[in-house]
XYZ file of C-alpha atoms in Angstrom:
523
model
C 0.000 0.000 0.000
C 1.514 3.000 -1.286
C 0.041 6.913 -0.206
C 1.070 10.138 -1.255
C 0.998 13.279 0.479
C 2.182 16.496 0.008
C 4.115 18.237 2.939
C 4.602 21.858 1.758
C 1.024 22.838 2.161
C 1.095 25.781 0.251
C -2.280 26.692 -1.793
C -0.551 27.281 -5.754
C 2.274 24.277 -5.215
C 1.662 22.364 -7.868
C 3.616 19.140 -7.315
C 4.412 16.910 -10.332
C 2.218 13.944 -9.298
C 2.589 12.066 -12.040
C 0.345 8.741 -11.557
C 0.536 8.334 -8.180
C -3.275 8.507 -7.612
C -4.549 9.610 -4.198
C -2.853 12.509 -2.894
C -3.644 13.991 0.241
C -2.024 16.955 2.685
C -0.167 16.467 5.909
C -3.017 17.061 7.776
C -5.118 13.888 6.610
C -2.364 11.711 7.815
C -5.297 9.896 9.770
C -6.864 8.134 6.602
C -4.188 5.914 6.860
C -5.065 4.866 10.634
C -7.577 1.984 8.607
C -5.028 -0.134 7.687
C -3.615 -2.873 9.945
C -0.609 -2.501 8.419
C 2.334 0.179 7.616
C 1.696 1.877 4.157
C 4.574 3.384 2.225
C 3.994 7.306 2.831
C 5.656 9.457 0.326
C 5.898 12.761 0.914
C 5.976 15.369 -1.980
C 8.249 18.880 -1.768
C 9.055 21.721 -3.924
C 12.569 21.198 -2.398
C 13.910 18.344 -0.694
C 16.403 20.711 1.285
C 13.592 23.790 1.813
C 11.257 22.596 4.227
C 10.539 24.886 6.950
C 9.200 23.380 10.461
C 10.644 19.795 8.462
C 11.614 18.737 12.421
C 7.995 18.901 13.215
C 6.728 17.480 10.188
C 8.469 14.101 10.398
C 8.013 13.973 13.982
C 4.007 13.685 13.257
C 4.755 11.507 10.367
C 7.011 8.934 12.059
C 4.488 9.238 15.219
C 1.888 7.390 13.061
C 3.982 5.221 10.770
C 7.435 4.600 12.824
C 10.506 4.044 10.852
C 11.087 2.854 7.118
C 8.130 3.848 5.950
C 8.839 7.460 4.513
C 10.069 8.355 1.045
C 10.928 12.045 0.906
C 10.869 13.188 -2.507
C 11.201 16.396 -4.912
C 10.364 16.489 -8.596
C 14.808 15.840 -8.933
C 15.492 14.122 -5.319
C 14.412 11.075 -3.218
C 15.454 10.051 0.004
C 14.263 7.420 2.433
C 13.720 8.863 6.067
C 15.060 6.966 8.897
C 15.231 6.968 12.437
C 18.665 8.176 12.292
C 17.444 11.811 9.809
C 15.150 12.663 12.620
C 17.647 12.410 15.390
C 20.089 14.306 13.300
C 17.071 17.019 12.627
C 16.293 16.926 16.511
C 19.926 17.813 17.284
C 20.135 20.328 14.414
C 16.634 22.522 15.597
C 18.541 22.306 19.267
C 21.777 23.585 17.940
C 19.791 26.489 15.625
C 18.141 27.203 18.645
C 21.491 27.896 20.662
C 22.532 29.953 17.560
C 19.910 32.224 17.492
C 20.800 35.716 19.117
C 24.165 34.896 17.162
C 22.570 35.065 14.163
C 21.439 38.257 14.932
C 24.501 39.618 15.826
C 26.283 38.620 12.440
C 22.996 40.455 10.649
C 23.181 43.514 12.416
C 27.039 43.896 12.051
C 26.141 43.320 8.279
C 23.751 46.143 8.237
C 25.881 48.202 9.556
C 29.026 47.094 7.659
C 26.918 48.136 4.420
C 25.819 51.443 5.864
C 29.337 52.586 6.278
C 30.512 52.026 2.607
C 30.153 55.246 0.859
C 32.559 54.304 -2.500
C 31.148 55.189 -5.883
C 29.810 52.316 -8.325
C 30.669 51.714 -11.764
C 29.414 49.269 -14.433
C 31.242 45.629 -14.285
C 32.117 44.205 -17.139
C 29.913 40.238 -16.941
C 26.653 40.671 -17.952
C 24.000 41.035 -14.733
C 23.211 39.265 -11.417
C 19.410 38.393 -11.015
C 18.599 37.184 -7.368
C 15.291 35.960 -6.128
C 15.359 34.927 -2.419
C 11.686 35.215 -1.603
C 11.254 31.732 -0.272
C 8.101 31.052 -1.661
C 9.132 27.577 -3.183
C 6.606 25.711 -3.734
C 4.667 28.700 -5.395
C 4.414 27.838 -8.909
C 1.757 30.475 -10.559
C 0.772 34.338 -9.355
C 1.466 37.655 -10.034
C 5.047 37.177 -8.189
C 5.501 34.242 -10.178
C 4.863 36.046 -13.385
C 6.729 39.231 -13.042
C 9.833 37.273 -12.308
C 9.547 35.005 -15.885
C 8.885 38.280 -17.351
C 11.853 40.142 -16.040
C 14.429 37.236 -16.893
C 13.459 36.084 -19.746
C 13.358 39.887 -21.253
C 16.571 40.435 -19.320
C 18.109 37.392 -20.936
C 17.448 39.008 -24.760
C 19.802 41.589 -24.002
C 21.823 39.153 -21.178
C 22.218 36.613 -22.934
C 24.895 34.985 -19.513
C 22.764 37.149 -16.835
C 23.105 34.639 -13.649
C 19.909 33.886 -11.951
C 20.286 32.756 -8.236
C 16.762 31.653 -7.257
C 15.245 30.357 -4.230
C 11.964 30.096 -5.853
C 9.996 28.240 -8.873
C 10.961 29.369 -12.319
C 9.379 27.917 -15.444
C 11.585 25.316 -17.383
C 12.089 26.937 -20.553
C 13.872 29.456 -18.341
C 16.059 26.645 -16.224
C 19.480 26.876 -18.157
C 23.197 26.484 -16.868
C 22.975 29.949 -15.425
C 20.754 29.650 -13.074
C 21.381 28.618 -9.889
C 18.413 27.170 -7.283
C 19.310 28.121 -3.859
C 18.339 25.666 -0.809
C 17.739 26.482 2.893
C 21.222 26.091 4.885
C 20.119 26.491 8.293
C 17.206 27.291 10.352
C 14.732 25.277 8.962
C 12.573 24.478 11.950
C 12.511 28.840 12.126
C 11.261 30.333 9.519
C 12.240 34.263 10.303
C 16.077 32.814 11.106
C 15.768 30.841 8.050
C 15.057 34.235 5.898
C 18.227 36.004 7.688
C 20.152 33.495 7.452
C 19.479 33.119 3.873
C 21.634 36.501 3.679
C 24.899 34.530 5.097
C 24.533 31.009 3.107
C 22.916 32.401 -0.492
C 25.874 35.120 -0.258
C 28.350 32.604 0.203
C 26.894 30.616 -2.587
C 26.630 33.662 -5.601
C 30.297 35.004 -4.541
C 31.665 31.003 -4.442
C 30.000 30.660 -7.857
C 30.691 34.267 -9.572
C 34.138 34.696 -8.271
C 36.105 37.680 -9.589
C 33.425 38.509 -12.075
C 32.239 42.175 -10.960
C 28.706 41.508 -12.995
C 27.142 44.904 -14.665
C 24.702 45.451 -12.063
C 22.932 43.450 -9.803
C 18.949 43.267 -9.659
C 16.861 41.863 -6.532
C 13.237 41.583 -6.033
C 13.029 42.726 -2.759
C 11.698 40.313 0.203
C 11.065 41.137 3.886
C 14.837 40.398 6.022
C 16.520 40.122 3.113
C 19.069 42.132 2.099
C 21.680 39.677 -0.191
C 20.939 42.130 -3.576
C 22.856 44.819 -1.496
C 25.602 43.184 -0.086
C 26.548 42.038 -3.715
C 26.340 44.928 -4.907
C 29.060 46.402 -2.284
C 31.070 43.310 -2.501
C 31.975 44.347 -6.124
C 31.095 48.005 -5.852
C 28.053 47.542 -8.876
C 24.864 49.560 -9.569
C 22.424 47.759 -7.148
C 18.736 48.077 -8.974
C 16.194 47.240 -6.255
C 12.181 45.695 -7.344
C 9.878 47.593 -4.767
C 6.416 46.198 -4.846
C 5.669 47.940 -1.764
C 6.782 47.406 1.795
C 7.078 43.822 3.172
C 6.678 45.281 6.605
C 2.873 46.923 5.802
C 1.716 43.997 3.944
C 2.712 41.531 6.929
C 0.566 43.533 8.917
C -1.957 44.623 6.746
C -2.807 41.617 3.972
C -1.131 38.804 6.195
C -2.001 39.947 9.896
C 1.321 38.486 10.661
C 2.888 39.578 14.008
C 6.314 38.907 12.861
C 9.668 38.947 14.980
C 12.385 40.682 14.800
C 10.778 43.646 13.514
C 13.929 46.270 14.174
C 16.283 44.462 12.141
C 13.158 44.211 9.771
C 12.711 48.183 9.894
C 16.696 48.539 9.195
C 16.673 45.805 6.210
C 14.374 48.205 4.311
C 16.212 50.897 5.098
C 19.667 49.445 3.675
C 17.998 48.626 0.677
C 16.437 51.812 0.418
C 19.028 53.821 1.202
C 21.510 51.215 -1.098
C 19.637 50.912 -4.266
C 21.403 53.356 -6.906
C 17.776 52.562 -9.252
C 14.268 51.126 -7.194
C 11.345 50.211 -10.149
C 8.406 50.014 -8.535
C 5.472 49.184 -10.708
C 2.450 51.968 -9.593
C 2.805 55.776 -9.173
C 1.443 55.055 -5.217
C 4.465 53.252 -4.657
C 6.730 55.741 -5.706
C 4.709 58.712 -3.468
C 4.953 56.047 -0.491
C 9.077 55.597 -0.820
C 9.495 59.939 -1.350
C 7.426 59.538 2.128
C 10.055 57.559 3.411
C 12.439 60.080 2.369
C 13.906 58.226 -0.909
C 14.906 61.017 -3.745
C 12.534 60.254 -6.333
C 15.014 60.682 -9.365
C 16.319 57.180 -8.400
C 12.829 55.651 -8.226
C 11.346 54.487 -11.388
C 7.769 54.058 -12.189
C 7.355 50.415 -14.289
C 3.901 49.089 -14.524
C 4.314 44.575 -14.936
C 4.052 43.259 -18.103
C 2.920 40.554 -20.086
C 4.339 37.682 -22.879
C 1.972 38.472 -25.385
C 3.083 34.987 -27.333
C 2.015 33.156 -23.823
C -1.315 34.903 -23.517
C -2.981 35.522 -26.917
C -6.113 35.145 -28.951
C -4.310 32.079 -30.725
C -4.665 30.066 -27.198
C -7.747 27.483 -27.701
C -9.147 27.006 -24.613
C -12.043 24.388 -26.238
C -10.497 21.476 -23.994
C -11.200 23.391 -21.188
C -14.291 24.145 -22.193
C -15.268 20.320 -23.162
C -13.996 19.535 -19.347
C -16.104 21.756 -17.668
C -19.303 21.514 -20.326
C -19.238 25.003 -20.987
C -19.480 24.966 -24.831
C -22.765 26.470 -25.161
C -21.985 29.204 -22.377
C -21.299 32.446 -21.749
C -18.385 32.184 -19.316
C -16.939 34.879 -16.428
C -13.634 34.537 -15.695
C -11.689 35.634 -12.629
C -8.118 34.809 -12.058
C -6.124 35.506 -8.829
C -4.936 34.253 -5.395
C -7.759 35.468 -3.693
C -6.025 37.836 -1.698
C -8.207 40.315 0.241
C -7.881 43.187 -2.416
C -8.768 41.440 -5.168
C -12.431 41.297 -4.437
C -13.622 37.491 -4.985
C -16.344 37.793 -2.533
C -17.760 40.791 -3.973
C -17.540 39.001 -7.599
C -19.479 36.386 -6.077
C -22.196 38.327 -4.568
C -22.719 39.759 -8.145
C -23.088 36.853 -9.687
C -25.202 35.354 -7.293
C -27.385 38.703 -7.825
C -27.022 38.441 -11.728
C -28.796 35.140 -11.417
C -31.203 36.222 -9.376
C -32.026 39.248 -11.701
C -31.889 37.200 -14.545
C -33.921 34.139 -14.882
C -33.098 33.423 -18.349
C -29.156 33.344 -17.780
C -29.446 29.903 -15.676
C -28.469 27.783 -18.715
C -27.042 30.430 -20.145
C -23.617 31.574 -18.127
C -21.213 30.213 -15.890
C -18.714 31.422 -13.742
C -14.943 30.108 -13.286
C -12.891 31.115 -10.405
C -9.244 30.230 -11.196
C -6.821 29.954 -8.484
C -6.895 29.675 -4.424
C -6.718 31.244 -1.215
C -7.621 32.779 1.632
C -11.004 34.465 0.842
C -11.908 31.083 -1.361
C -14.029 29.341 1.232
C -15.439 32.767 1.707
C -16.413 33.099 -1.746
C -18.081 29.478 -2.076
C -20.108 30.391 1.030
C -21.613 32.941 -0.736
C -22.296 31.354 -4.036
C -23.930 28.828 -2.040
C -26.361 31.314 -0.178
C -27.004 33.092 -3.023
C -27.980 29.745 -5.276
C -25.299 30.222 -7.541
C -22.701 27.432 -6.796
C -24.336 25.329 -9.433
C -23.802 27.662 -11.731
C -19.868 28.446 -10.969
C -17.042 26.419 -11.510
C -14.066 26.743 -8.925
C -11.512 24.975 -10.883
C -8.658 25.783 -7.830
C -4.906 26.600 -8.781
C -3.525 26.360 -12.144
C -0.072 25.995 -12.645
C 1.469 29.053 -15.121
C 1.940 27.740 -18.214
C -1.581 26.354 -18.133
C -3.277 29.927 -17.316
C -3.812 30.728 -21.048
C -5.683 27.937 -21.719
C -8.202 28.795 -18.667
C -8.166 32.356 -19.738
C -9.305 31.080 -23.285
C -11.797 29.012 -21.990
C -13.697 32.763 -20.861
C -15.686 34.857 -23.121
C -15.286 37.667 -20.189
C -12.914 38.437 -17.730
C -13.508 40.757 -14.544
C -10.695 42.841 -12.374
C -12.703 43.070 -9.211
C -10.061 44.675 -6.995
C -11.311 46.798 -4.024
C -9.832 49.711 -2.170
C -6.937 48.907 0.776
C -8.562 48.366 4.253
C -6.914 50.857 6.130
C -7.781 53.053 3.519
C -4.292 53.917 1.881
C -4.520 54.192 -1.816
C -4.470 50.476 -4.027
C -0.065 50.601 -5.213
C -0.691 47.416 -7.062
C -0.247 46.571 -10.774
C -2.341 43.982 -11.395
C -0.245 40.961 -13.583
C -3.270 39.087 -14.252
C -4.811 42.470 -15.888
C -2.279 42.481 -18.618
C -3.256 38.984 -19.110
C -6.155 39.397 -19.959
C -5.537 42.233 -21.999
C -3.223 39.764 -23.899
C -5.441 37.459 -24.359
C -7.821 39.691 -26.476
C -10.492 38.908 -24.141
C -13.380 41.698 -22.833
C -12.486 42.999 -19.368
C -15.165 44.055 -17.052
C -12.755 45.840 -13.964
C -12.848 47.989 -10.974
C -11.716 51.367 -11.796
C -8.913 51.704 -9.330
C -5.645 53.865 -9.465
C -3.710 51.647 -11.824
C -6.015 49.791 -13.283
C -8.143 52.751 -14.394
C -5.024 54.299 -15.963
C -4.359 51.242 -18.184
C -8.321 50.339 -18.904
C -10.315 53.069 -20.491
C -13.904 52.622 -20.769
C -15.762 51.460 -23.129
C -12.458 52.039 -25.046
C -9.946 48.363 -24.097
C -12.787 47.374 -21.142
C -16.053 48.527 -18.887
C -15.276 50.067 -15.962
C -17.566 49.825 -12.494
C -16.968 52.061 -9.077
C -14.827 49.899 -6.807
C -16.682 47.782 -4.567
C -20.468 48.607 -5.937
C -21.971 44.976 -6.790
C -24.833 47.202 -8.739
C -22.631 48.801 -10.759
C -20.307 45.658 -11.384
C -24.299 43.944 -12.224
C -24.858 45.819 -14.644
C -21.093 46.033 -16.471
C -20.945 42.671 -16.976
C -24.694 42.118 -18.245
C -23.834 44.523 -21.001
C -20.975 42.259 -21.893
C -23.418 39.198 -21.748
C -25.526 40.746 -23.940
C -23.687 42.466 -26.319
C -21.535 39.598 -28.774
C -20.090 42.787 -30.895
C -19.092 44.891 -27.639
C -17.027 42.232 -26.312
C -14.998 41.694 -29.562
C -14.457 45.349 -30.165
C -13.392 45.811 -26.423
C -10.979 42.742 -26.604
C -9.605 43.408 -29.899
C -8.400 47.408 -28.361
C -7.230 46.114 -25.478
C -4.959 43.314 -27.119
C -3.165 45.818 -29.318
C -2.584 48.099 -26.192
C -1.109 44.901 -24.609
C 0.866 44.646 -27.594
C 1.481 47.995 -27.757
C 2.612 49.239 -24.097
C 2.687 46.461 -21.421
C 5.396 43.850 -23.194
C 7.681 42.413 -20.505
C 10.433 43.691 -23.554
C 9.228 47.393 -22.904
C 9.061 46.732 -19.127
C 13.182 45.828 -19.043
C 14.012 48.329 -21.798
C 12.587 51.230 -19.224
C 15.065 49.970 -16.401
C 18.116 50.202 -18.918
C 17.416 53.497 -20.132
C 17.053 54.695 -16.990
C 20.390 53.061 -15.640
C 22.014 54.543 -18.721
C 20.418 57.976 -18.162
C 21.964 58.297 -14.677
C 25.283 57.004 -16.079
C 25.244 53.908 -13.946
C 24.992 51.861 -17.421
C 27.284 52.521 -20.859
């Protein structure tokens, strides 16, 4: 008897399950507790040597099963788990544990090690340094996901040896011999060490691997206790161009509700990088006005809305398979694609629908709506689809991994933005990836008219626009779509050439290297 379970219980991991059949989550461990005998448990990972709280994990999974009976496995790495790993894992949480406040210590004296250095960079003569240490690595579709493809990829047309140090999912057609997947080295069993620590061991690892090589510039999406893009940068005295997408600090407390520790040396991370980036591209004009808040000049702040790959997402993309799979050929469908994070406004989406129906008799065997993607407003949104007597008419097809988004997208004859306002009530920075997406895909856009996105949508022009928030409003936008074949096509057709046009992830990169060039950081 053979199970399989996944162990990184992350919502968009998409593990390659090949035929193994049942899978199930750490947490239904207890289905097994049938059998009168030991099972072979195989636990799935997005990285055999990234598993945070692993100590724990195996604890719970040898307290049912006992020894020999667990295959730890990646979609590259197996590993049977013996008696002998989890003693070794028990001593190494107790000796992290003892290491702790000297962790600390070697972070602050970094910090201010990289404060002091006041020498003037110049261009290096390799081509660039990507870096990626967000530790999200089972995440493998998103907005995060997407910008990151976007940015190497277009960096690599102009890069063609850019090295890519990555602790995080990339697609495969972008896994070549210069990029370099970086694996937890300590900490493991504590995941806010494990992020600071990443600074010593991922270090270690680029300057082991780049050696004398002083690389043009180095770029770093920026992650909360992580400051590895600037200490590069120093080490070899390059322009250091920093990705803002807004502060990791505010979102931990305001999208997460995290009460995170350490928060000083958090505060004085994004400082350094602040204060160290020669170039930050942030990607809404709300971002920039929060960092000149913060006191950041804002000539060295560039405003860079995300991008698309207009080949990826494109009218071309036949999405009748999905279509066939869900029996939606003879139906207007409503797509919505996200994480279902708080501001992207599932739950209002599905009140809508639910009051579409309602409104609208006839539309019963005539629309359906597919939610693509999950997280944490999803049961919120079924809930209400269920109240309203709409669930039967919705399909919640759950995450997607990226390179099978345009297929889903193509399956939709609309496609709605329903972002709200922040909660706090600080103006929306975002720049909506899945927006350009849909632009891309030629597809009419029914969207909340919010900062950004009513900057890039124009109505009745490349989409409909609907006040924020206001389920009549949103109503009555997307029954004009329903009802109007002609509308839609016009409305898709403008808003793929503007796609086409503006939003390239080509046009996106070509922005940061004039503007390196312009403040004669770049030749």
């Amino acid at each position: 008897m053979r199970r399989t379970y996944v162990i990184d219980d992350i919502l968009l991991f998409n593990p390659n399950l090949s035929d193994d059949g049942d899978v199930y989550y750490l947490n239904e461990l207890n289905k097994n507790r049938k059998y009168k005998w030991n099972p072979i448990i195989e636990f799935i990972t997005a990285d055999i040597y990234s598993i945070i709280d692993i100590t724990n994990k195996m604890l719970i999974v040898f307290g049912f099963f006992g020894p020999l009976t667990v295959i730890l496995r990646d979609d590259t790495k197996k590993k049977i788990v013996t008696v002998i790993d989890l003693l070794f894992l028990m001593a190494n949480k107790e000796w992290d544990n003892k290491r702790k406040s000297e962790l600390t210590d070697k972070v602050n004296a970094d910090i201010d090690n990289i404060l002091k250095r006041k020498s003037k960079k110049t261009q290096g003569i390799s081509d660039s340094v990507y870096i990626k240490t967000t530790m999200c690595f089972g995440i493998q579709s998103g907005g995060a996901v997407a910008h990151s493809a976007g940015v190497i990829s277009a960096m690599k047309t102009i890069f063609s040896d850019m090295e890519v140090y990555t602790t995080d999912f990339l697609p495969e057609k972008l896994m070549d011999g210069n990029v370099t997947k970086i694996s937890l080295a300590g900490f493991q069993d504590y995941y806010y060490e494990a992020k600071m620590y990443l600074n010593i061991s991922a270090y270690n690892e680029i300057i082991n691997r780049h050696g004398n090589k002083r690389p043009m510039f180095v770029y770093q999406r920026y992650s909360l206790y992580d400051y590895i893009g600037a200490r590069i940068s120093e080490k070899y005295n390059v322009p250091f161009v920093l990705e803002w997408n807004g502060s990791e600090i505010w979102i931990s407390k305001n999208w997460d509700n995290v009460k995170f520790q350490y928060r000083s040396i958090a505060e004085k991370i994004e400082r350094l990088n602040l204060e160290k980036a020669d170039l930050i591209t942030c990607v809404s004009k709300e971002l920039k006005a929060s960092l000149i808040s913060l006191g950041v000049p804002g000539d060295k702040i560039l405003v860079n809305f995300n991008g698309v790959d207009i080949n990826k997402f494109s009218p071309s993309v036949n999405g009748d398979g999905i279509r066939k799979k869900y029996g939606t050929e003879d139906r207007i469908v409503i797509g919505f694609c996200g994480s279902f994070a708080k501001f992207h406004g599932a739950e209002i989406l599905a009140e809508t629908f639910g009051n579409i129906l309602n409104h609208h008799r006839n539309y019963k065997n005539k629309i359906t709506l597919m939610m693509i993607g999950e997280g944490s407003t999803l049961v919120n949104v079924k809930r209400i689809l269920k109240r309203n007597r709409a669930i039967d008419n919705a399909i919640c097809v759950g995450s997607v991994a990226a390179d099978d988004v345009p297929e889903y997208l193509a399956a939709c004859d609309i496609l709605v933005a329903s972002h709200i306002p922040n909660n706090d009530g600080s103006e929306f920075f975002g720049s909506p990836t899945k927006l350009f997406e849909y632009m891309a895909m030629g597809k009419a856009i029914a969207a909340a008219e919010l900062n950004q996105i009513g900057e890039i949508l124009h109505d009745n022009k490349n989409a409909l626009l609907f006040e924020p928030g206001d389920i009549d409003e949103m109503e009555e936008t997307i029954v004009s779509l329903i009802e109007d074949d002609n509308l839609r096509m016009r409305l898709g057709k403008q808003a793929r050439d503007d796609a086409g046009r503006y939003h390239t992830w080509d046009i996106h990169v070509d922005r940061i290297i004039v503007r390196l060039r312009e403040m004669g950081l770049l030749k």
